[in-house]
mmCIF file of C-alpha atoms in Angstrom:
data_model
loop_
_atom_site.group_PDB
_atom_site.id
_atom_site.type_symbol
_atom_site.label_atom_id
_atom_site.label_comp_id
_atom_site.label_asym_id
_atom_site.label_seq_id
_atom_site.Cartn_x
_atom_site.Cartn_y
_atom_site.Cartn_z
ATOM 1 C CA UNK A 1231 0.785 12.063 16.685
ATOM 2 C CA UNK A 1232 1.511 10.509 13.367
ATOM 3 C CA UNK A 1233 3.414 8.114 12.276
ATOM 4 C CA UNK A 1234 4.791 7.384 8.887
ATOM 5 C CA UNK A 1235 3.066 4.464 7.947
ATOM 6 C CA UNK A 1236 0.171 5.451 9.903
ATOM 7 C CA UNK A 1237 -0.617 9.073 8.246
ATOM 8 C CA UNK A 1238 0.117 7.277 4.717
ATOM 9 C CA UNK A 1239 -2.550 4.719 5.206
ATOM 10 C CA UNK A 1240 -5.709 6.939 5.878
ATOM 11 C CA UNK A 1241 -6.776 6.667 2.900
ATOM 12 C CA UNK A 1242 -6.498 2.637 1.962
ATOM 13 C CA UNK A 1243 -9.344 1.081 2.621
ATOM 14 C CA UNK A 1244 -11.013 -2.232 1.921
ATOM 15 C CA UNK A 1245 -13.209 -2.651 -1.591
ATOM 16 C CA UNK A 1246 -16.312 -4.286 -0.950
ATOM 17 C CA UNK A 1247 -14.807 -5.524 2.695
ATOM 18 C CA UNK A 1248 -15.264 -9.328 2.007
ATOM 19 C CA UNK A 1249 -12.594 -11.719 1.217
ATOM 20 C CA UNK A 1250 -13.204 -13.535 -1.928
ATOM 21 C CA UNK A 1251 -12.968 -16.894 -1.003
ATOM 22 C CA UNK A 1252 -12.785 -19.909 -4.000
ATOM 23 C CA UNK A 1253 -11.947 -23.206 -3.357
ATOM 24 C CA UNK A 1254 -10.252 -24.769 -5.909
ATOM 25 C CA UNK A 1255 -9.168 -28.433 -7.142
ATOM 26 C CA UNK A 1256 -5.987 -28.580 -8.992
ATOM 27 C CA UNK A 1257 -5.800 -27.875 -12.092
ATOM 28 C CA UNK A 1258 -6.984 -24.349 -10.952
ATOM 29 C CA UNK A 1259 -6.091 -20.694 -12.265
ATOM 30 C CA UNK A 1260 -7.635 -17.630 -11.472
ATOM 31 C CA UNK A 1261 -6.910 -14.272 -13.579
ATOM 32 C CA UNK A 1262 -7.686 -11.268 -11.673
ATOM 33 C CA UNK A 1263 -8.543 -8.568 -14.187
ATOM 34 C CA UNK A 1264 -10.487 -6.062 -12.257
ATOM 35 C CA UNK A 1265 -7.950 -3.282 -11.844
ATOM 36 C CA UNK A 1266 -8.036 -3.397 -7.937
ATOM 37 C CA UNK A 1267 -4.801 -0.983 -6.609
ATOM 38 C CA UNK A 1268 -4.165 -2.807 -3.953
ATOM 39 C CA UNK A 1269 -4.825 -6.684 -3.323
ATOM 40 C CA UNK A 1270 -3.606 -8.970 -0.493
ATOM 41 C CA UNK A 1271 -3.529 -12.848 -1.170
ATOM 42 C CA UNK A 1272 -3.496 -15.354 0.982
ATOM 43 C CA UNK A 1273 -3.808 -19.118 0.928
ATOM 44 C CA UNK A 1274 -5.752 -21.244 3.537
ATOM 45 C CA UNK A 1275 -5.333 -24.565 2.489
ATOM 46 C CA UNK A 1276 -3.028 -26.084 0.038
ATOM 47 C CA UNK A 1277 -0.683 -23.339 -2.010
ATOM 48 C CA UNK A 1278 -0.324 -21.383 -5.460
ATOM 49 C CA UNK A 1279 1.741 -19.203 -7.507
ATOM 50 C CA UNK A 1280 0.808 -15.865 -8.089
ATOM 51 C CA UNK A 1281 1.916 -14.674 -11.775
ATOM 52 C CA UNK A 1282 2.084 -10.935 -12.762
ATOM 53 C CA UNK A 1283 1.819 -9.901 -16.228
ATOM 54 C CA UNK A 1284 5.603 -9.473 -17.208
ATOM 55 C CA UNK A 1285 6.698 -10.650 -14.056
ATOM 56 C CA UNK A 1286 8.103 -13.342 -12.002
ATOM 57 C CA UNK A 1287 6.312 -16.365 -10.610
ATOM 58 C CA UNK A 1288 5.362 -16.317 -6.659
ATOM 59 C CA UNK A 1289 5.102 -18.827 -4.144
ATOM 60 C CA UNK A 1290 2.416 -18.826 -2.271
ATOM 61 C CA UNK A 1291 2.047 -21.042 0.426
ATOM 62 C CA UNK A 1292 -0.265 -21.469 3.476
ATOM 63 C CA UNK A 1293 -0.423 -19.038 5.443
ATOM 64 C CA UNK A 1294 1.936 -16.762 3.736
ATOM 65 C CA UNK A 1295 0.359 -13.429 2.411
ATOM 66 C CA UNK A 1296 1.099 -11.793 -1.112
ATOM 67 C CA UNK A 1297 0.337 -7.979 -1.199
ATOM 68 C CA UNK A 1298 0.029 -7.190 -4.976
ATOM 69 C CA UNK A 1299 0.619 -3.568 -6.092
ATOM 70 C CA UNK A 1300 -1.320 -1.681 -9.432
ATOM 71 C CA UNK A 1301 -4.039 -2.161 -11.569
ATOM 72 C CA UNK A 1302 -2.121 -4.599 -13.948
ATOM 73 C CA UNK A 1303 -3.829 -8.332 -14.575
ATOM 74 C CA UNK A 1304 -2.084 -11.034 -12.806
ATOM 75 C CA UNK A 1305 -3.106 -14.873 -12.002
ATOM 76 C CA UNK A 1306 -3.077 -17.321 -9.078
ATOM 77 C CA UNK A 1307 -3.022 -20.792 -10.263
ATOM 78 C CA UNK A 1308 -2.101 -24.089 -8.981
ATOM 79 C CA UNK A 1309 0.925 -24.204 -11.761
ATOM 80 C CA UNK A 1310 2.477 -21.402 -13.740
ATOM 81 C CA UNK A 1311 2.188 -23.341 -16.536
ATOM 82 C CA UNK A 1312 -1.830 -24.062 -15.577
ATOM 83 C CA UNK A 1313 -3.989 -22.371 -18.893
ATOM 84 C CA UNK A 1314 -6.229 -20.016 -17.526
ATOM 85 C CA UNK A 1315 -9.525 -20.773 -16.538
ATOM 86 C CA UNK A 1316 -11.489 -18.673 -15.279
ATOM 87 C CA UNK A 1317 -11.576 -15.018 -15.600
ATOM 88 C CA UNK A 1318 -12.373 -12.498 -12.553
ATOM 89 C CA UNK A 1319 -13.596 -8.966 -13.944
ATOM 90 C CA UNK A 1320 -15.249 -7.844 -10.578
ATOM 91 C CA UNK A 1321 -16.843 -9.022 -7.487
ATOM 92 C CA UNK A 1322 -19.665 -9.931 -9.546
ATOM 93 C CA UNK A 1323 -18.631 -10.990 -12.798
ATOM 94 C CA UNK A 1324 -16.363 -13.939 -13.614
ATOM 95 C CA UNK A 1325 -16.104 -15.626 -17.345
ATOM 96 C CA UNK A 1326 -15.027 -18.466 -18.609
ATOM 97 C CA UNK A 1327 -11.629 -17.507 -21.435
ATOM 98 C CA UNK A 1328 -14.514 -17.976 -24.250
ATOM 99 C CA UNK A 1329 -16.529 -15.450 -22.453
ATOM 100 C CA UNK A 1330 -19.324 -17.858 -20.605
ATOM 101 C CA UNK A 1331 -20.549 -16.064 -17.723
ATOM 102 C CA UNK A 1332 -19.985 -18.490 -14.382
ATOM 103 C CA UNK A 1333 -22.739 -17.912 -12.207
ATOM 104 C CA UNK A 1334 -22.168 -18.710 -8.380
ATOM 105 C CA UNK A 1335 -19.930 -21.647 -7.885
ATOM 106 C CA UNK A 1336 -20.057 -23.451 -10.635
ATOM 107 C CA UNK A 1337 -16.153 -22.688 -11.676
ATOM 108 C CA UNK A 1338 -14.864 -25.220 -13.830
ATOM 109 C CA UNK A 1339 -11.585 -26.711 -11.568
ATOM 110 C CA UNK A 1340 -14.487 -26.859 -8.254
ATOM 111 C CA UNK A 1341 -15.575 -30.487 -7.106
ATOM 112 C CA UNK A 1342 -18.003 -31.692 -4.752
ATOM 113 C CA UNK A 1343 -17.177 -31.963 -0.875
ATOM 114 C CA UNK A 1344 -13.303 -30.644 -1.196
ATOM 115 C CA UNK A 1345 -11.947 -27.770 -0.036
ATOM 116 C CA UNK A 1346 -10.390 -25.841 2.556
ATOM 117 C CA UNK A 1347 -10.625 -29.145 5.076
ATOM 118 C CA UNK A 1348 -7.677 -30.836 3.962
ATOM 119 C CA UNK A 1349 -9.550 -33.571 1.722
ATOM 120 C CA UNK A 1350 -7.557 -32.272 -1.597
ATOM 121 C CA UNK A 1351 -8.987 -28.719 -2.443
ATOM 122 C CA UNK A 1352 -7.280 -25.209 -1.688
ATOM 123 C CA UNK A 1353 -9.074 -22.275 -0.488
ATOM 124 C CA UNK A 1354 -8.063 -18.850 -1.839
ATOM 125 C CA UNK A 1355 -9.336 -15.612 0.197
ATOM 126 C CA UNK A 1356 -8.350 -11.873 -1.223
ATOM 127 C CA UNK A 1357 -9.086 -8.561 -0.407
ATOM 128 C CA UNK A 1358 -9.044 -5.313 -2.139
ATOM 129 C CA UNK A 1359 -8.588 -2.220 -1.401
ATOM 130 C CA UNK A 1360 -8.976 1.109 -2.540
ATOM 131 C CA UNK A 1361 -6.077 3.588 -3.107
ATOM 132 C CA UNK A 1362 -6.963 7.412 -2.338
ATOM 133 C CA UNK A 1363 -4.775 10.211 -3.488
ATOM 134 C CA UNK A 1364 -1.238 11.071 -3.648
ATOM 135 C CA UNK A 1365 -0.557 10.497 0.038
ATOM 136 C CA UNK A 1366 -1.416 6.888 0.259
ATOM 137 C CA UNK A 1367 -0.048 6.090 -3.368
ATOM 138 C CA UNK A 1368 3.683 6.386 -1.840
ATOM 139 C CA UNK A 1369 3.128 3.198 0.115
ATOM 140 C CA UNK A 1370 2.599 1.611 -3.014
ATOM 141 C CA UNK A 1371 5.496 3.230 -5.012
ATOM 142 C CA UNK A 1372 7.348 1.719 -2.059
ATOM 143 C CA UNK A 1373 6.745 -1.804 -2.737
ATOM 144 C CA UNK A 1374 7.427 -4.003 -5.613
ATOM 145 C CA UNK A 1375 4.792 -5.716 -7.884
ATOM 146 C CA UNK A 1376 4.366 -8.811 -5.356
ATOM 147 C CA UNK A 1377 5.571 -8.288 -2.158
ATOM 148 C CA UNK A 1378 5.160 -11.285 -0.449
ATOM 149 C CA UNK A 1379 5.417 -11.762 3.874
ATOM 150 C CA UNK A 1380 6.061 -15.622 4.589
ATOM 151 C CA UNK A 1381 3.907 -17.313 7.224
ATOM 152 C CA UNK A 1382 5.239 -16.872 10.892
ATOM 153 C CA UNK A 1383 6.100 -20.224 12.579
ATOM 154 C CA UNK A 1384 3.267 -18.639 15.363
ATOM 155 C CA UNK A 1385 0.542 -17.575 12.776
ATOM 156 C CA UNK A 1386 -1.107 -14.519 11.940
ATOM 157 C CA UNK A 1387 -3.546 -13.624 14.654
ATOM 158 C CA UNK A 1388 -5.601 -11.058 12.363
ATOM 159 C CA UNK A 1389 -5.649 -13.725 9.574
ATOM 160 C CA UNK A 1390 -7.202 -16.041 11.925
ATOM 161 C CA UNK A 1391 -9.714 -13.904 13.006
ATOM 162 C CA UNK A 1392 -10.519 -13.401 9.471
ATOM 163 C CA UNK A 1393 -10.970 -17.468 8.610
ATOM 164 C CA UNK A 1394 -12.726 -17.480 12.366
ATOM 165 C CA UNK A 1395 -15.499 -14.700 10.895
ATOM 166 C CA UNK A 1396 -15.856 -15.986 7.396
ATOM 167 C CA UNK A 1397 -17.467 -19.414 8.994
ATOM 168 C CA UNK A 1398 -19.930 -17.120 11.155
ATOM 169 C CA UNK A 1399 -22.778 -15.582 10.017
ATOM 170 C CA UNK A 1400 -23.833 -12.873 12.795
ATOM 171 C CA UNK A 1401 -24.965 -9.236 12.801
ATOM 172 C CA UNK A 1402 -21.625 -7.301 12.407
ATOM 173 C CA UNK A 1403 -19.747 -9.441 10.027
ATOM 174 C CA UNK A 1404 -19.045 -6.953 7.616
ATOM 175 C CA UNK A 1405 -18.088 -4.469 10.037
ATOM 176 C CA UNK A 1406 -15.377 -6.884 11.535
ATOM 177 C CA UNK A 1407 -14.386 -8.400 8.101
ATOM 178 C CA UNK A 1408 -13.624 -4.765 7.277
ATOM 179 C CA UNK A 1409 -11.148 -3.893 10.321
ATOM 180 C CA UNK A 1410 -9.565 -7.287 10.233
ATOM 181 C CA UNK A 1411 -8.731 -6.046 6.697
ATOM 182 C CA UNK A 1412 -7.479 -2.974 7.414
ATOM 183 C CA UNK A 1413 -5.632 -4.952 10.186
ATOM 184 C CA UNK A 1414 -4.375 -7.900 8.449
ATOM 185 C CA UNK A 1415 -2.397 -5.050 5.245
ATOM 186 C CA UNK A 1416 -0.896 -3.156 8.541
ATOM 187 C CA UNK A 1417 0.276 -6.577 9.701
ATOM 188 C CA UNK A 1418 1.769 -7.595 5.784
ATOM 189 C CA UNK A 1419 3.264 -4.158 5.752
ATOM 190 C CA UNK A 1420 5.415 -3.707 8.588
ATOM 191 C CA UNK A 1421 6.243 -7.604 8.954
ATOM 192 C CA UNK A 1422 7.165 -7.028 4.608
ATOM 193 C CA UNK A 1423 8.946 -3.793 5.595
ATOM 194 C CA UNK A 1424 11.293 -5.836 8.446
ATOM 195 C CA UNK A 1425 11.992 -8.647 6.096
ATOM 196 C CA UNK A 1426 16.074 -8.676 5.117
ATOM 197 C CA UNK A 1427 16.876 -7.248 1.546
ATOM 198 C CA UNK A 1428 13.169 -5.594 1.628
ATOM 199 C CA UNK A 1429 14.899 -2.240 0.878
ATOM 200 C CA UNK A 1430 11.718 -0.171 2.856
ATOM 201 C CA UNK A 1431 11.531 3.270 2.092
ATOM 202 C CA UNK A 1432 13.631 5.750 3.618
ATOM 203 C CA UNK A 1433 10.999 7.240 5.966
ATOM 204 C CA UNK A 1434 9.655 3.768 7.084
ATOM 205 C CA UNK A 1435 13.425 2.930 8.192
ATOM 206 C CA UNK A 1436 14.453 6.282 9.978
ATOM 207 C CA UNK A 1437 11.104 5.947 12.231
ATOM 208 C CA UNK A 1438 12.955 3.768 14.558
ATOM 209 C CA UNK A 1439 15.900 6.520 14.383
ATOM 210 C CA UNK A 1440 15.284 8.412 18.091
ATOM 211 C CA UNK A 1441 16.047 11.886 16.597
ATOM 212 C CA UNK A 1442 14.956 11.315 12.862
ATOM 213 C CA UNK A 1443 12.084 9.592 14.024
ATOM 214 C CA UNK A 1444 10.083 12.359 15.948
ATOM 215 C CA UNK A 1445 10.490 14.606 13.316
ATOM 216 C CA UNK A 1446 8.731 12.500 11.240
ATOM 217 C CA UNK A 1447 6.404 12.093 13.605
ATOM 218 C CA UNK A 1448 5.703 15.804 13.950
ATOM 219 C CA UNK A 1449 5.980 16.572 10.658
ATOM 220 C CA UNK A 1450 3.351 14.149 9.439
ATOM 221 C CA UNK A 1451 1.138 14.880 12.163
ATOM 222 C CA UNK A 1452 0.853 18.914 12.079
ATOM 223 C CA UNK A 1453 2.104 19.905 8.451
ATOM 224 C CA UNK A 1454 0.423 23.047 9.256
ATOM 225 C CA UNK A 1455 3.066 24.152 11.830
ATOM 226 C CA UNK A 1456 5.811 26.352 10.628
ATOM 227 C CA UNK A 1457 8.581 23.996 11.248
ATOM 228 C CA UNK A 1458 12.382 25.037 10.913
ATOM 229 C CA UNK A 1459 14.980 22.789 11.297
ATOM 230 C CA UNK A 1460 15.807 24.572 14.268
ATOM 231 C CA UNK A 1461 12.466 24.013 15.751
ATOM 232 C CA UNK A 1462 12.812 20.264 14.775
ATOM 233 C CA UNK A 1463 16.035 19.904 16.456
ATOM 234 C CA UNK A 1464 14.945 21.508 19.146
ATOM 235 C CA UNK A 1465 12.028 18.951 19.563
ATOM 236 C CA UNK A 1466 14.134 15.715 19.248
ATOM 237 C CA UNK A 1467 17.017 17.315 21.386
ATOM 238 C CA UNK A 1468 19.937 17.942 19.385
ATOM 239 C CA UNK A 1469 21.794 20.563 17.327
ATOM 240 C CA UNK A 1470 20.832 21.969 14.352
ATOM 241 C CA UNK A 1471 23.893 20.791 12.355
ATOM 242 C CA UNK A 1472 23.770 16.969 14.275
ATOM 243 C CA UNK A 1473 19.928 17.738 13.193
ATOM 244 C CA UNK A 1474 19.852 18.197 9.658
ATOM 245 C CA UNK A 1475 23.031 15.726 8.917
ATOM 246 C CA UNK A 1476 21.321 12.998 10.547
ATOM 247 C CA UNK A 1477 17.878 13.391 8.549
ATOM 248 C CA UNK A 1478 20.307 13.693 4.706
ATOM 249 C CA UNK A 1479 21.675 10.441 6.051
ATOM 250 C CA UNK A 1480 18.792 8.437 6.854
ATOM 251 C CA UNK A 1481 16.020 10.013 4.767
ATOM 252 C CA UNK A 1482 17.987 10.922 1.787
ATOM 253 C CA UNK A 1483 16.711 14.673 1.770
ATOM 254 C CA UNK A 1484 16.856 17.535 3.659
ATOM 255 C CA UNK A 1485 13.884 18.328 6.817
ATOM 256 C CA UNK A 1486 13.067 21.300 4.883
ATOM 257 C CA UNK A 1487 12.549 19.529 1.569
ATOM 258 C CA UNK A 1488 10.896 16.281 3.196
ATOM 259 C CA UNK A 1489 8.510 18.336 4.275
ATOM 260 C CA UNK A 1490 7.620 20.811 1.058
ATOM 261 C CA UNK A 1491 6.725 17.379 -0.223
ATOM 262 C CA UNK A 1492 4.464 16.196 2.591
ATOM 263 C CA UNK A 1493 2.413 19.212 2.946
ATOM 264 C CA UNK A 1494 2.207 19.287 -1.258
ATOM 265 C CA UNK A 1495 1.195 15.451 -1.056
ATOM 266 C CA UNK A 1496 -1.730 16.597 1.617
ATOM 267 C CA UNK A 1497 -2.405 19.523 -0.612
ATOM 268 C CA UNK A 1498 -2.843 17.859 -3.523
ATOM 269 C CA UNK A 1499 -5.773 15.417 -1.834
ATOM 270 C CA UNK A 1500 -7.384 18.094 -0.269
ATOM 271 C CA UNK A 1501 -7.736 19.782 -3.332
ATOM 272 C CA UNK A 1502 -9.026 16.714 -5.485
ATOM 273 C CA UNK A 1503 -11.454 15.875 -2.623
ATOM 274 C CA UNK A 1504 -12.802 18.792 -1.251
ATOM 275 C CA UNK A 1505 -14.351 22.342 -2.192
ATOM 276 C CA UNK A 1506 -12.009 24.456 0.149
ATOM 277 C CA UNK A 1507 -10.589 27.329 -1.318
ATOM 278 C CA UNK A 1508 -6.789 26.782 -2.815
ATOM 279 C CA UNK A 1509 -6.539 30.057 -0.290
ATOM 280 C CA UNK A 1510 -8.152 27.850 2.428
ATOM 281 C CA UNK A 1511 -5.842 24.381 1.526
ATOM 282 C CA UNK A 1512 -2.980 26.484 1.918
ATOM 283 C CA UNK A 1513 -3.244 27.303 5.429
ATOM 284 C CA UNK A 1514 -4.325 23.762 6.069
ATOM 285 C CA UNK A 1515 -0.979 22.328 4.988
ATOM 286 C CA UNK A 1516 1.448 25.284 6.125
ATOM 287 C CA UNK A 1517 1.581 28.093 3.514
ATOM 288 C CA UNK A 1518 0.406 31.543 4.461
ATOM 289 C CA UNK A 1519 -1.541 31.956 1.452
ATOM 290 C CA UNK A 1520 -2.847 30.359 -2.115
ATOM 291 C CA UNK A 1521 -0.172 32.532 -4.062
ATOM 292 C CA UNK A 1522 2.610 30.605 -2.069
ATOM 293 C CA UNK A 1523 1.204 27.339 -2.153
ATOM 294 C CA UNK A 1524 0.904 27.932 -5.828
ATOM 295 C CA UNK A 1525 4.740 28.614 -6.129
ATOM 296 C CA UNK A 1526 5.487 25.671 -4.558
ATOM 297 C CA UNK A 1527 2.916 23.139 -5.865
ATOM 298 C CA UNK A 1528 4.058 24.135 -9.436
ATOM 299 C CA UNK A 1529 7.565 23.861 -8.622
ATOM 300 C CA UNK A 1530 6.865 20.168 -7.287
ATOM 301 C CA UNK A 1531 5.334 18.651 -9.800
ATOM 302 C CA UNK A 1532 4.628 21.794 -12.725
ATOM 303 C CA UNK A 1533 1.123 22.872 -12.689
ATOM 304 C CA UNK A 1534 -1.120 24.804 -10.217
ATOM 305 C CA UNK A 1535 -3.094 24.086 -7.602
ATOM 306 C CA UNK A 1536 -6.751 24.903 -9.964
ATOM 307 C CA UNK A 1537 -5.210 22.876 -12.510
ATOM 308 C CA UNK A 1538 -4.744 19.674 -10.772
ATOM 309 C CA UNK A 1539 -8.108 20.245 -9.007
ATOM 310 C CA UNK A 1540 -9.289 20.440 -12.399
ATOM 311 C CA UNK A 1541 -7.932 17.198 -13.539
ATOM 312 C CA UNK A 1542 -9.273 15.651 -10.576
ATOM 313 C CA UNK A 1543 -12.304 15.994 -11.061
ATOM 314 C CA UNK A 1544 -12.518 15.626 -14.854
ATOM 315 C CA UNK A 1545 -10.700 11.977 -14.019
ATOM 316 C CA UNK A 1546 -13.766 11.634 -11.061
ATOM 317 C CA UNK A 1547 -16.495 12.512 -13.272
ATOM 318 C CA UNK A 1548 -15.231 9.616 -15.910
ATOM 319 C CA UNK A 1549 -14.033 6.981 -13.207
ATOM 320 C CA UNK A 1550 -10.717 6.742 -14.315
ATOM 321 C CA UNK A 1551 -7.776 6.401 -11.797
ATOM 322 C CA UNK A 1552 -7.609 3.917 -8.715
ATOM 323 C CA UNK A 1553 -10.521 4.694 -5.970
ATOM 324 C CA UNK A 1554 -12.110 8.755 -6.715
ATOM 325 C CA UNK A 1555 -8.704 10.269 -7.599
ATOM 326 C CA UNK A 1556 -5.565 8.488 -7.141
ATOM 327 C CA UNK A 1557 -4.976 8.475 -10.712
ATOM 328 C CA UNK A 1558 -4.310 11.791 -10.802
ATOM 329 C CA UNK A 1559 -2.368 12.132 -8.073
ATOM 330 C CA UNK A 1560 0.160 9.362 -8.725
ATOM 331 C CA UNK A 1561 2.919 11.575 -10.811
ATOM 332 C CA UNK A 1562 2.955 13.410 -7.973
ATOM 333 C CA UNK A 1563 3.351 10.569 -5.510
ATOM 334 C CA UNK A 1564 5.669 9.389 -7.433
ATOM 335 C CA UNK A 1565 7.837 12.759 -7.133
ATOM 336 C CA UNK A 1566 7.280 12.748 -3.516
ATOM 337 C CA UNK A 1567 8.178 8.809 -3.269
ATOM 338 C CA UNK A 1568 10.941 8.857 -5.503
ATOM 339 C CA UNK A 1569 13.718 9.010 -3.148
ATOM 340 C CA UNK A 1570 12.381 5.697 -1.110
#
């Protein structure tokens, strides 16, 4: 059965798997522009400031992770006030501000024999991720630009194993680099969403909530089912009217309309990323038919079901949007994410 969290993450997943890894000697600045979704930053060695394009300064220190939201530039430097140096387009591709191409490591603020050992250098790692559809996009509408988790006085076991598989080289790196990834944003999130004054979304706090909780839980993880609030109540043990007061207070919305914007969320994906029928996607996410799913869908977020299937794959075909077709759904997530 699904959790919150759990049934909004499916679909954020690593880019390219491997940390980025740059040791750096002070002055150093790095400006990210490759339009990654999703990014989590950590420090090694040594610390940084991670600087958003209209935004605040971060501190970053070791071992504290930064989990930076949208496709917006930003920079991690030494020093806000540290000129940029070196500009990061992809994986692949970094540039000098003139436009020199740097090939391998020859960045301008590296020197010889320092680094991540303590003998003066940092070491930067990142990871990116790609950002799916609708569904997943609400866990970014729920955080702010930078979100950042300070280090725990007893470490971060997953980022360890991370640092502990970057110095191998054996058959299955990638594989495990990939999982610790996944493992290591789970980690940021929940430790991000328990930090005081975090203000986590609505349906992240009520999953604690014994009667709120497992209707979340049973909502996410059969959509299909034709829930009542009767039925829910019934399931976590309660009355109706002790029921449906109890999810307004902690989720903000009524069961009823939670869930119209759940099963539209997992509509909307399946339509952008599959060839079922809108008849088909209907009965996958709880509506007896396409002509009802259509009602619905337009009154969420004003156009039908063909129409948005439509736009998702015209935005596909040119690569626009974050991962195959995020971009498209986002409005929506944002409807369905706007009340936390």
């Amino acid at each position: 059965m699904d959790d919150a969290l759990s049934g909004l993450l499916q679909d954020v997943r690593p880019q390219g798997a491997l940390f980025d890894q740059s040791v750096v000697n002070p002055p150093w600045s790095l400006r990210f522009l490759d339009a990654a979704p999703l990014s989590l930053l950590t420090m090694v060695s040594g610390g940084g400031w991670v600087v958003p394009d209209g935004g605040e300064p971060v501190r970053l220190l070791q071992g504290d992770v930064a989990i930076v939201t949208g496709p917006e530039p930003y920079t991690v430097a030494d020093d806000p006030g540290t000129p940029q140096l070196v500009l990061v387009h992809s994986a692949d591709r970094c540039t000098t501000p003139g436009g020199a191409l740097v090939v391998g490591d020859a960045l301008p603020m590296c020197g010889p024999g320092e680094g991540a050992d303590g003998r003066g250098g940092a070491e930067l790692l990142r990871g990116t991720f790609q950002v799916r559809g609708s569904v997943s996009e609400r866990v970014l509408t729920a955080l702010p630009r930078v979100a950042l988790v300070p280090a725990a006085p007893e470490g971060c076991p997953a980022l360890e194993m991370i640092e502990a598989e970057l110095r191998r080289d054996t058959p299955g790196r990638q594989v495990m680099l990939d999982r610790l990834l996944d493992l290591l944003l789970v980690c940021a999130l929940r430790e991000w969403f328990e930090l005081p004054g975090a203000q986590a979304p609505s349906w992240y706090r009520a999953h604690t909530d014994p009667v709120v909780g497992r209707a979340l839980k049973l909502m996410h993880g059969d959509p299909a089912h034709g829930w009542t609030v009767a039925s829910l109540a019934a399931e976590a043990g309660v009355s109706r009217a002790r029921f449906a007061r109890r999810f307004g207070e902690l989720v903000g919305q009524s069961p009823m309309a939670y869930l119209t914007e759940w099963r539209i969320c997992r509509a909307a994906d399946l339509l952008a990323r599959t060839d079922a029928t809108v008849d088909a996607v209907s009965r996958q996410v709880g509506y007896a038919n396409a002509y009802a799913l259509s009602v619905a869908f337009k009154r969420t977020w004003g156009i039908r079901p063909t129409e948005h299937r439509a736009r998702a794959r015209a935005a596909r075909a040119t690569g626009q949007g974050v991962g195959a077709d995020a971009g498209v759904g986002r409005d929506l997530a944002k409807v369905a994410g706007a009340r936390g």
